[in-house]
């Protein structure tokens, strides 16, 4: 049995290792690593809606560019920190050691805001 302190230290070391792997992540094959915006808090409403009601969602989203592959077709227009307008349905989520990285292929970038 592992002592609670040793277990906490092990967990902390695993978190640091996972964070290091994410920081060292380098996209390839025309992929772009992005950070998605934080979801807006839901406000409660006094209106009663049907259970099957779903509000319409926007097809595109603006995300922050973190890193990009060397073979991205428009890399001269990209830089870390740029904002990219992306087809939301084409975002891929990669999980590494319980940490998530979002990537998208360069053909699904609709525009760039520098």
GROMACS .gro file of N, CA, C and O in nm:
model
  456
    1UNK      N    1   0.084  -0.118   0.000
    1UNK     CA    2   0.000   0.000   0.000
    1UNK      C    3   0.089   0.125   0.000
    1UNK      O    4   0.187   0.133   0.073
    2UNK      N    5   0.052   0.223  -0.083
    2UNK     CA    6   0.129   0.346  -0.092
    2UNK      C    7   0.076   0.446   0.010
    2UNK      O    8  -0.044   0.464   0.026
    3UNK      N    9   0.167   0.509   0.081
    3UNK     CA   10   0.128   0.610   0.180
    3UNK      C   11   0.063   0.728   0.109
    3UNK      O   12   0.098   0.759  -0.006
    4UNK      N   13  -0.032   0.796   0.174
    4UNK     CA   14  -0.101   0.909   0.109
    4UNK      C   15  -0.007   1.017   0.059
    4UNK      O   16  -0.027   1.072  -0.048
    5UNK      N   17   0.099   1.046   0.135
    5UNK     CA   18   0.192   1.150   0.091
    5UNK      C   19   0.267   1.106  -0.035
    5UNK      O   20   0.284   1.183  -0.129
    6UNK      N   21   0.312   0.979  -0.037
    6UNK     CA   22   0.383   0.927  -0.154
    6UNK      C   23   0.289   0.925  -0.275
    6UNK      O   24   0.331   0.955  -0.387
    7UNK      N   25   0.163   0.892  -0.251
    7UNK     CA   26   0.064   0.890  -0.360
    7UNK      C   27   0.043   1.031  -0.415
    7UNK      O   28   0.035   1.051  -0.536
    8UNK      N   29   0.037   1.130  -0.327
    8UNK     CA   30   0.020   1.269  -0.371
    8UNK      C   31   0.142   1.316  -0.449
    8UNK      O   32   0.128   1.385  -0.551
    9UNK      N   33   0.263   1.278  -0.403
    9UNK     CA   34   0.385   1.316  -0.474
    9UNK      C   35   0.390   1.250  -0.611
    9UNK      O   36   0.431   1.312  -0.709
   10UNK      N   37   0.348   1.123  -0.618
   10UNK     CA   38   0.344   1.053  -0.746
   10UNK      C   39   0.246   1.119  -0.841
   10UNK      O   40   0.276   1.142  -0.957
   11UNK      N   41   0.128   1.154  -0.789
   11UNK     CA   42   0.028   1.222  -0.870
   11UNK      C   43   0.080   1.356  -0.920
   11UNK      O   44   0.061   1.392  -1.035
   12UNK      N   45   0.149   1.430  -0.833
   12UNK     CA   46   0.206   1.559  -0.871
   12UNK      C   47   0.312   1.541  -0.979
   12UNK      O   48   0.318   1.618  -1.076
   13UNK      N   49   0.396   1.440  -0.965
   13UNK     CA   50   0.500   1.414  -1.065
   13UNK      C   51   0.438   1.376  -1.198
   13UNK      O   52   0.486   1.418  -1.304
   14UNK      N   53   0.331   1.299  -1.196
   14UNK     CA   54   0.263   1.261  -1.320
   14UNK      C   55   0.202   1.383  -1.387
   14UNK      O   56   0.207   1.396  -1.509
   15UNK      N   57   0.146   1.475  -1.307
   15UNK     CA   58   0.090   1.598  -1.364
   15UNK      C   59   0.198   1.682  -1.429
   15UNK      O   60   0.180   1.737  -1.537
   16UNK      N   61   0.313   1.694  -1.364
   16UNK     CA   62   0.423   1.772  -1.419
   16UNK      C   63   0.473   1.709  -1.548
   16UNK      O   64   0.497   1.778  -1.647
   17UNK      N   65   0.484   1.575  -1.551
   17UNK     CA   66   0.528   1.505  -1.672
   17UNK      C   67   0.428   1.525  -1.785
   17UNK      O   68   0.466   1.549  -1.900
   18UNK      N   69   0.300   1.518  -1.755
   18UNK     CA   70   0.196   1.538  -1.857
   18UNK      C   71   0.202   1.680  -1.911
   18UNK      O   72   0.192   1.703  -2.032
   19UNK      N   73   0.219   1.779  -1.821
   19UNK     CA   74   0.228   1.919  -1.864
   19UNK      C   75   0.350   1.940  -1.953
   19UNK      O   76   0.344   2.010  -2.054
   20UNK      N   77   0.461   1.876  -1.920
   20UNK     CA   78   0.582   1.887  -1.999
   20UNK      C   79   0.559   1.830  -2.138
   20UNK      O   80   0.600   1.889  -2.238
   21UNK      N   81   0.489   1.714  -2.146
   21UNK     CA   82   0.461   1.654  -2.277
   21UNK      C   83   0.374   1.746  -2.361
   21UNK      O   84   0.395   1.760  -2.481
   22UNK      N   85   0.277   1.810  -2.299
   22UNK     CA   86   0.189   1.901  -2.373
   22UNK      C   87   0.268   2.022  -2.422
   22UNK      O   88   0.252   2.066  -2.535
   23UNK      N   89   0.355   2.076  -2.337
   23UNK     CA   90   0.436   2.191  -2.378
   23UNK      C   91   0.532   2.154  -2.491
   23UNK      O   92   0.568   2.237  -2.572
   24UNK      N   93   0.575   2.029  -2.495
   24UNK     CA   94   0.669   1.983  -2.596
   24UNK      C   95   0.599   1.933  -2.722
   24UNK      O   96   0.664   1.895  -2.818
   25UNK      N   97   0.467   1.931  -2.722
   25UNK     CA   98   0.390   1.882  -2.837
   25UNK      C   99   0.416   1.971  -2.959
   25UNK      O  100   0.410   2.093  -2.950
   26UNK      N  101   0.447   1.910  -3.071
   26UNK     CA  102   0.471   1.982  -3.196
   26UNK      C  103   0.383   1.918  -3.304
   26UNK      O  104   0.403   1.803  -3.340
   27UNK      N  105   0.285   1.991  -3.356
   27UNK     CA  106   0.199   1.935  -3.460
   27UNK      C  107   0.277   1.907  -3.589
   27UNK      O  108   0.374   1.976  -3.621
   28UNK      N  109   0.235   1.804  -3.662
   28UNK     CA  110   0.292   1.769  -3.792
   28UNK      C  111   0.176   1.740  -3.888
   28UNK      O  112   0.059   1.742  -3.848
   29UNK      N  113   0.209   1.713  -4.015
   29UNK     CA  114   0.109   1.677  -4.117
   29UNK      C  115  -0.003   1.779  -4.131
   29UNK      O  116  -0.121   1.745  -4.131
   30UNK      N  117   0.034   1.906  -4.138
   30UNK     CA  118  -0.058   2.017  -4.163
   30UNK      C  119  -0.157   2.042  -4.050
   30UNK      O  120  -0.260   2.106  -4.068
   31UNK      N  121  -0.126   1.994  -3.930
   31UNK     CA  122  -0.213   2.019  -3.815
   31UNK      C  123  -0.174   2.147  -3.743
   31UNK      O  124  -0.058   2.187  -3.742
   32UNK      N  125  -0.274   2.210  -3.681
   32UNK     CA  126  -0.256   2.331  -3.603
   32UNK      C  127  -0.309   2.304  -3.463
   32UNK      O  128  -0.423   2.258  -3.448
   33UNK      N  129  -0.228   2.331  -3.361
   33UNK     CA  130  -0.273   2.316  -3.223
   33UNK      C  131  -0.343   2.444  -3.182
   33UNK      O  132  -0.292   2.554  -3.205
   34UNK      N  133  -0.459   2.430  -3.119
   34UNK     CA  134  -0.538   2.547  -3.081
   34UNK      C  135  -0.583   2.538  -2.935
   34UNK      O  136  -0.590   2.430  -2.878
   35UNK      N  137  -0.612   2.653  -2.878
   35UNK     CA  138  -0.679   2.663  -2.749
   35UNK      C  139  -0.819   2.715  -2.776
   35UNK      O  140  -0.835   2.819  -2.842
   36UNK      N  141  -0.919   2.644  -2.726
   36UNK     CA  142  -1.057   2.687  -2.744
   36UNK      C  143  -1.095   2.787  -2.636
   36UNK      O  144  -1.044   2.781  -2.524
   37UNK      N  145  -1.187   2.878  -2.667
   37UNK     CA  146  -1.229   2.975  -2.565
   37UNK      C  147  -1.307   2.903  -2.454
   37UNK      O  148  -1.367   2.797  -2.478
   38UNK      N  149  -1.305   2.959  -2.335
   38UNK     CA  150  -1.379   2.903  -2.223
   38UNK      C  151  -1.529   2.920  -2.250
   38UNK      O  152  -1.572   3.026  -2.298
   39UNK      N  153  -1.610   2.817  -2.219
   39UNK     CA  154  -1.754   2.831  -2.240
   39UNK      C  155  -1.813   2.938  -2.149
   39UNK      O  156  -1.767   2.957  -2.036
   40UNK      N  157  -1.912   3.007  -2.201
   40UNK     CA  158  -1.979   3.110  -2.122
   40UNK      C  159  -2.068   3.043  -2.019
   40UNK      O  160  -2.131   2.941  -2.047
   41UNK      N  161  -2.078   3.101  -1.900
   41UNK     CA  162  -2.163   3.042  -1.798
   41UNK      C  163  -2.310   3.045  -1.842
   41UNK      O  164  -2.355   3.143  -1.902
   42UNK      N  165  -2.380   2.937  -1.811
   42UNK     CA  166  -2.521   2.929  -1.844
   42UNK      C  167  -2.601   3.013  -1.746
   42UNK      O  168  -2.579   3.008  -1.625
   43UNK      N  169  -2.692   3.092  -1.799
   43UNK     CA  170  -2.779   3.170  -1.711
   43UNK      C  171  -2.910   3.095  -1.697
   43UNK      O  172  -2.958   3.031  -1.792
   44UNK      N  173  -2.968   3.103  -1.581
   44UNK     CA  174  -3.096   3.037  -1.561
   44UNK      C  175  -3.206   3.128  -1.614
   44UNK      O  176  -3.198   3.250  -1.606
   45UNK      N  177  -3.307   3.065  -1.668
   45UNK     CA  178  -3.415   3.139  -1.728
   45UNK      C  179  -3.546   3.099  -1.661
   45UNK      O  180  -3.562   2.987  -1.615
   46UNK      N  181  -3.639   3.192  -1.657
   46UNK     CA  182  -3.769   3.160  -1.599
   46UNK      C  183  -3.864   3.103  -1.704
   46UNK      O  184  -3.976   3.069  -1.673
   47UNK      N  185  -3.818   3.093  -1.829
   47UNK     CA  186  -3.900   3.033  -1.934
   47UNK      C  187  -3.886   2.882  -1.931
   47UNK      O  188  -3.778   2.829  -1.911
   48UNK      N  189  -3.996   2.814  -1.953
   48UNK     CA  190  -3.993   2.668  -1.958
   48UNK      C  191  -3.991   2.627  -2.105
   48UNK      O  192  -4.076   2.669  -2.183
   49UNK      N  193  -3.890   2.548  -2.142
   49UNK     CA  194  -3.875   2.502  -2.280
   49UNK      C  195  -3.895   2.352  -2.286
   49UNK      O  196  -3.875   2.282  -2.188
   50UNK      N  197  -3.934   2.301  -2.403
   50UNK     CA  198  -3.949   2.156  -2.415
   50UNK      C  199  -3.816   2.085  -2.389
   50UNK      O  200  -3.709   2.142  -2.411
   51UNK      N  201  -3.822   1.961  -2.340
   51UNK     CA  202  -3.702   1.885  -2.308
   51UNK      C  203  -3.613   1.863  -2.428
   51UNK      O  204  -3.491   1.857  -2.416
   52UNK      N  205  -3.671   1.851  -2.547
   52UNK     CA  206  -3.593   1.822  -2.666
   52UNK      C  207  -3.543   1.949  -2.737
   52UNK      O  208  -3.482   1.941  -2.843
   53UNK      N  209  -3.565   2.066  -2.678
   53UNK     CA  210  -3.521   2.191  -2.740
   53UNK      C  211  -3.370   2.205  -2.729
   53UNK      O  212  -3.311   2.185  -2.624
   54UNK      N  213  -3.308   2.238  -2.841
   54UNK     CA  214  -3.164   2.266  -2.844
   54UNK      C  215  -3.143   2.397  -2.918
   54UNK      O  216  -3.187   2.411  -3.032
   55UNK      N  217  -3.078   2.493  -2.854
   55UNK     CA  218  -3.054   2.619  -2.924
   55UNK      C  219  -2.958   2.596  -3.042
   55UNK      O  220  -2.876   2.505  -3.038
   56UNK      N  221  -2.971   2.677  -3.143
   56UNK     CA  222  -2.883   2.662  -3.259
   56UNK      C  223  -2.741   2.702  -3.220
   56UNK      O  224  -2.719   2.799  -3.147
   57UNK      N  225  -2.647   2.623  -3.265
   57UNK     CA  226  -2.506   2.651  -3.236
   57UNK      C  227  -2.440   2.707  -3.360
   57UNK      O  228  -2.474   2.671  -3.472
   58UNK      N  229  -2.344   2.792  -3.337
   58UNK     CA  230  -2.267   2.848  -3.447
   58UNK      C  231  -2.182   2.737  -3.509
   58UNK      O  232  -2.132   2.651  -3.439
   59UNK      N  233  -2.165   2.743  -3.641
   59UNK     CA  234  -2.085   2.642  -3.709
   59UNK      C  235  -1.935   2.667  -3.692
   59UNK      O  236  -1.855   2.574  -3.691
   60UNK      N  237  -1.895   2.791  -3.675
   60UNK     CA  238  -1.754   2.827  -3.665
   60UNK      C  239  -1.723   2.881  -3.527
   60UNK      O  240  -1.810   2.928  -3.455
   61UNK      N  241  -1.595   2.873  -3.491
   61UNK     CA  242  -1.549   2.921  -3.362
   61UNK      C  243  -1.415   2.991  -3.383
   61UNK      O  244  -1.341   2.958  -3.475
   62UNK      N  245  -1.387   3.088  -3.297
   62UNK     CA  246  -1.257   3.155  -3.301
   62UNK      C  247  -1.171   3.095  -3.191
   62UNK      O  248  -1.212   3.090  -3.075
   63UNK      N  249  -1.052   3.047  -3.228
   63UNK     CA  250  -0.961   2.983  -3.133
   63UNK      C  251  -0.823   3.045  -3.143
   63UNK      O  252  -0.786   3.101  -3.246
   64UNK      N  253  -0.746   3.031  -3.036
   64UNK     CA  254  -0.609   3.082  -3.033
   64UNK      C  255  -0.513   2.977  -3.087
   64UNK      O  256  -0.518   2.861  -3.047
   65UNK      N  257  -0.425   3.017  -3.178
   65UNK     CA  258  -0.323   2.927  -3.234
   65UNK      C  259  -0.211   2.914  -3.131
   65UNK      O  260  -0.157   3.013  -3.084
   66UNK      N  261  -0.176   2.789  -3.098
   66UNK     CA  262  -0.069   2.761  -3.003
   66UNK      C  263   0.058   2.725  -3.079
   66UNK      O  264   0.165   2.778  -3.053
   67UNK      N  265   0.046   2.632  -3.174
   67UNK     CA  266   0.159   2.586  -3.254
   67UNK      C  267   0.104   2.530  -3.385
   67UNK      O  268  -0.015   2.502  -3.396
   68UNK      N  269   0.193   2.514  -3.484
   68UNK     CA  270   0.149   2.462  -3.612
   68UNK      C  271   0.263   2.387  -3.679
   68UNK      O  272   0.381   2.409  -3.652
   69UNK      N  273   0.226   2.295  -3.768
   69UNK     CA  274   0.324   2.213  -3.839
   69UNK      C  275   0.399   2.298  -3.940
   69UNK      O  276   0.348   2.400  -3.989
   70UNK      N  277   0.518   2.254  -3.974
   70UNK     CA  278   0.600   2.327  -4.072
   70UNK      C  279   0.539   2.325  -4.211
   70UNK      O  280   0.569   2.412  -4.292
   71UNK      N  281   0.454   2.225  -4.239
   71UNK     CA  282   0.397   2.213  -4.374
   71UNK      C  283   0.257   2.273  -4.387
   71UNK      O  284   0.188   2.249  -4.486
   72UNK      N  285   0.214   2.354  -4.289
   72UNK     CA  286   0.086   2.424  -4.303
   72UNK      C  287   0.096   2.515  -4.424
   72UNK      O  288   0.195   2.585  -4.442
   73UNK      N  289  -0.006   2.513  -4.508
   73UNK     CA  290   0.001   2.584  -4.636
   73UNK      C  291   0.005   2.736  -4.625
   73UNK      O  292   0.047   2.803  -4.717
   74UNK      N  293  -0.034   2.792  -4.515
   74UNK     CA  294  -0.034   2.938  -4.500
   74UNK      C  295   0.042   2.981  -4.375
   74UNK      O  296   0.007   3.076  -4.308
   75UNK      N  297   0.152   2.909  -4.346
   75UNK     CA  298   0.227   2.935  -4.222
   75UNK      C  299   0.288   3.075  -4.217
   75UNK      O  300   0.312   3.127  -4.109
   76UNK      N  301   0.311   3.138  -4.330
   76UNK     CA  302   0.365   3.274  -4.327
   76UNK      C  303   0.265   3.374  -4.270
   76UNK      O  304   0.301   3.482  -4.228
   77UNK      N  305   0.136   3.336  -4.266
   77UNK     CA  306   0.033   3.423  -4.209
   77UNK      C  307   0.001   3.389  -4.064
   77UNK      O  308  -0.073   3.460  -3.999
   78UNK      N  309   0.056   3.278  -4.015
   78UNK     CA  310   0.029   3.232  -3.879
   78UNK      C  311   0.139   3.272  -3.784
   78UNK      O  312   0.254   3.287  -3.823
   79UNK      N  313   0.104   3.286  -3.659
   79UNK     CA  314   0.201   3.301  -3.552
   79UNK      C  315   0.132   3.255  -3.424
   79UNK      O  316   0.009   3.257  -3.416
   80UNK      N  317   0.209   3.211  -3.327
   80UNK     CA  318   0.151   3.171  -3.199
   80UNK      C  319   0.079   3.291  -3.141
   80UNK      O  320   0.132   3.402  -3.140
   81UNK      N  321  -0.042   3.270  -3.096
   81UNK     CA  322  -0.122   3.379  -3.042
   81UNK      C  323  -0.222   3.436  -3.141
   81UNK      O  324  -0.311   3.510  -3.103
   82UNK      N  325  -0.208   3.402  -3.270
   82UNK     CA  326  -0.306   3.446  -3.369
   82UNK      C  327  -0.441   3.386  -3.335
   82UNK      O  328  -0.449   3.282  -3.270
   83UNK      N  329  -0.546   3.448  -3.383
   83UNK     CA  330  -0.681   3.392  -3.368
   83UNK      C  331  -0.720   3.335  -3.503
   83UNK      O  332  -0.702   3.399  -3.605
   84UNK      N  333  -0.773   3.212  -3.503
   84UNK     CA  334  -0.815   3.146  -3.627
   84UNK      C  335  -0.964   3.115  -3.619
   84UNK      O  336  -1.014   3.073  -3.514
   85UNK      N  337  -1.033   3.137  -3.728
   85UNK     CA  338  -1.174   3.102  -3.738
   85UNK      C  339  -1.179   2.962  -3.797
   85UNK      O  340  -1.127   2.939  -3.907
   86UNK      N  341  -1.242   2.869  -3.725
   86UNK     CA  342  -1.233   2.727  -3.757
   86UNK      C  343  -1.372   2.665  -3.764
   86UNK      O  344  -1.461   2.702  -3.687
   87UNK      N  345  -1.387   2.568  -3.855
   87UNK     CA  346  -1.509   2.486  -3.861
   87UNK      C  347  -1.511   2.401  -3.734
   87UNK      O  348  -1.427   2.312  -3.716
   88UNK      N  349  -1.603   2.429  -3.644
   88UNK     CA  350  -1.605   2.368  -3.511
   88UNK      C  351  -1.618   2.216  -3.515
   88UNK      O  352  -1.563   2.146  -3.432
   89UNK      N  353  -1.687   2.163  -3.615
   89UNK     CA  354  -1.710   2.018  -3.620
   89UNK      C  355  -1.584   1.940  -3.657
   89UNK      O  356  -1.579   1.819  -3.643
   90UNK      N  357  -1.479   2.007  -3.702
   90UNK     CA  358  -1.358   1.939  -3.747
   90UNK      C  359  -1.245   1.945  -3.644
   90UNK      O  360  -1.134   1.898  -3.671
   91UNK      N  361  -1.270   1.996  -3.527
   91UNK     CA  362  -1.169   2.001  -3.421
   91UNK      C  363  -1.151   1.860  -3.365
   91UNK      O  364  -1.249   1.792  -3.335
   92UNK      N  365  -1.026   1.818  -3.354
   92UNK     CA  366  -0.995   1.687  -3.297
   92UNK      C  367  -0.933   1.707  -3.160
   92UNK      O  368  -0.850   1.795  -3.140
   93UNK      N  369  -0.976   1.623  -3.065
   93UNK     CA  370  -0.922   1.629  -2.930
   93UNK      C  371  -0.829   1.510  -2.908
   93UNK      O  372  -0.870   1.396  -2.921
   94UNK      N  373  -0.703   1.538  -2.877
   94UNK     CA  374  -0.603   1.435  -2.853
   94UNK      C  375  -0.578   1.431  -2.703
   94UNK      O  376  -0.555   1.535  -2.642
   95UNK      N  377  -0.583   1.311  -2.642
   95UNK     CA  378  -0.559   1.297  -2.499
   95UNK      C  379  -0.424   1.232  -2.476
   95UNK      O  380  -0.398   1.124  -2.530
   96UNK      N  381  -0.339   1.298  -2.398
   96UNK     CA  382  -0.207   1.246  -2.361
   96UNK      C  383  -0.198   1.250  -2.209
   96UNK      O  384  -0.203   1.359  -2.151
   97UNK      N  385  -0.187   1.134  -2.146
   97UNK     CA  386  -0.178   1.126  -1.999
   97UNK      C  387  -0.285   1.210  -1.930
   97UNK      O  388  -0.255   1.293  -1.845
   98UNK      N  389  -0.407   1.194  -1.970
   98UNK     CA  390  -0.523   1.264  -1.913
   98UNK      C  391  -0.523   1.414  -1.939
   98UNK      O  392  -0.600   1.486  -1.877
   99UNK      N  393  -0.437   1.463  -2.025
   99UNK     CA  394  -0.438   1.604  -2.066
   99UNK      C  395  -0.485   1.610  -2.210
   99UNK      O  396  -0.450   1.526  -2.291
  100UNK      N  397  -0.565   1.711  -2.241
  100UNK     CA  398  -0.625   1.721  -2.374
  100UNK      C  399  -0.561   1.833  -2.455
  100UNK      O  400  -0.535   1.941  -2.404
  101UNK      N  401  -0.539   1.801  -2.582
  101UNK     CA  402  -0.485   1.896  -2.679
  101UNK      C  403  -0.583   1.901  -2.795
  101UNK      O  404  -0.627   1.797  -2.844
  102UNK      N  405  -0.619   2.021  -2.839
  102UNK     CA  406  -0.709   2.036  -2.953
  102UNK      C  407  -0.627   2.071  -3.076
  102UNK      O  408  -0.542   2.160  -3.072
  103UNK      N  409  -0.655   2.000  -3.185
  103UNK     CA  410  -0.588   2.024  -3.312
  103UNK      C  411  -0.691   2.029  -3.423
  103UNK      O  412  -0.801   1.975  -3.410
  104UNK      N  413  -0.654   2.094  -3.532
  104UNK     CA  414  -0.739   2.100  -3.649
  104UNK      C  415  -0.649   2.099  -3.773
  104UNK      O  416  -0.538   2.152  -3.770
  105UNK      N  417  -0.695   2.037  -3.877
  105UNK     CA  418  -0.620   2.033  -4.003
  105UNK      C  419  -0.632   2.169  -4.072
  105UNK      O  420  -0.735   2.236  -4.061
  106UNK      N  421  -0.528   2.211  -4.141
  106UNK     CA  422  -0.528   2.346  -4.198
  106UNK      C  423  -0.641   2.373  -4.298
  106UNK      O  424  -0.680   2.486  -4.315
  107UNK      N  425  -0.697   2.269  -4.363
  107UNK     CA  426  -0.806   2.299  -4.457
  107UNK      C  427  -0.933   2.347  -4.388
  107UNK      O  428  -1.022   2.394  -4.455
  108UNK      N  429  -0.945   2.331  -4.257
  108UNK     CA  430  -1.068   2.371  -4.186
  108UNK      C  431  -1.053   2.506  -4.121
  108UNK      O  432  -1.141   2.548  -4.046
  109UNK      N  433  -0.945   2.575  -4.149
  109UNK     CA  434  -0.928   2.713  -4.103
  109UNK      C  435  -0.988   2.804  -4.209
  109UNK      O  436  -0.947   2.802  -4.326
  110UNK      N  437  -1.088   2.880  -4.170
  110UNK     CA  438  -1.159   2.968  -4.263
  110UNK      C  439  -1.090   3.103  -4.276
  110UNK      O  440  -1.088   3.163  -4.383
  111UNK      N  441  -1.029   3.149  -4.167
  111UNK     CA  442  -0.962   3.278  -4.171
  111UNK      C  443  -0.872   3.296  -4.051
  111UNK      O  444  -0.879   3.219  -3.955
  112UNK      N  445  -0.789   3.400  -4.055
  112UNK     CA  446  -0.694   3.429  -3.948
  112UNK      C  447  -0.710   3.575  -3.908
  112UNK      O  448  -0.721   3.663  -3.994
  113UNK      N  449  -0.709   3.598  -3.777
  113UNK     CA  450  -0.713   3.734  -3.724
  113UNK      C  451  -0.582   3.754  -3.650
  113UNK      O  452  -0.556   3.690  -3.551
  114UNK      N  453  -0.495   3.844  -3.699
  114UNK     CA  454  -0.365   3.870  -3.634
  114UNK      C  455  -0.373   3.984  -3.538
  114UNK      O  456  -0.442   4.072  -3.541
   0.00000   0.00000   0.00000
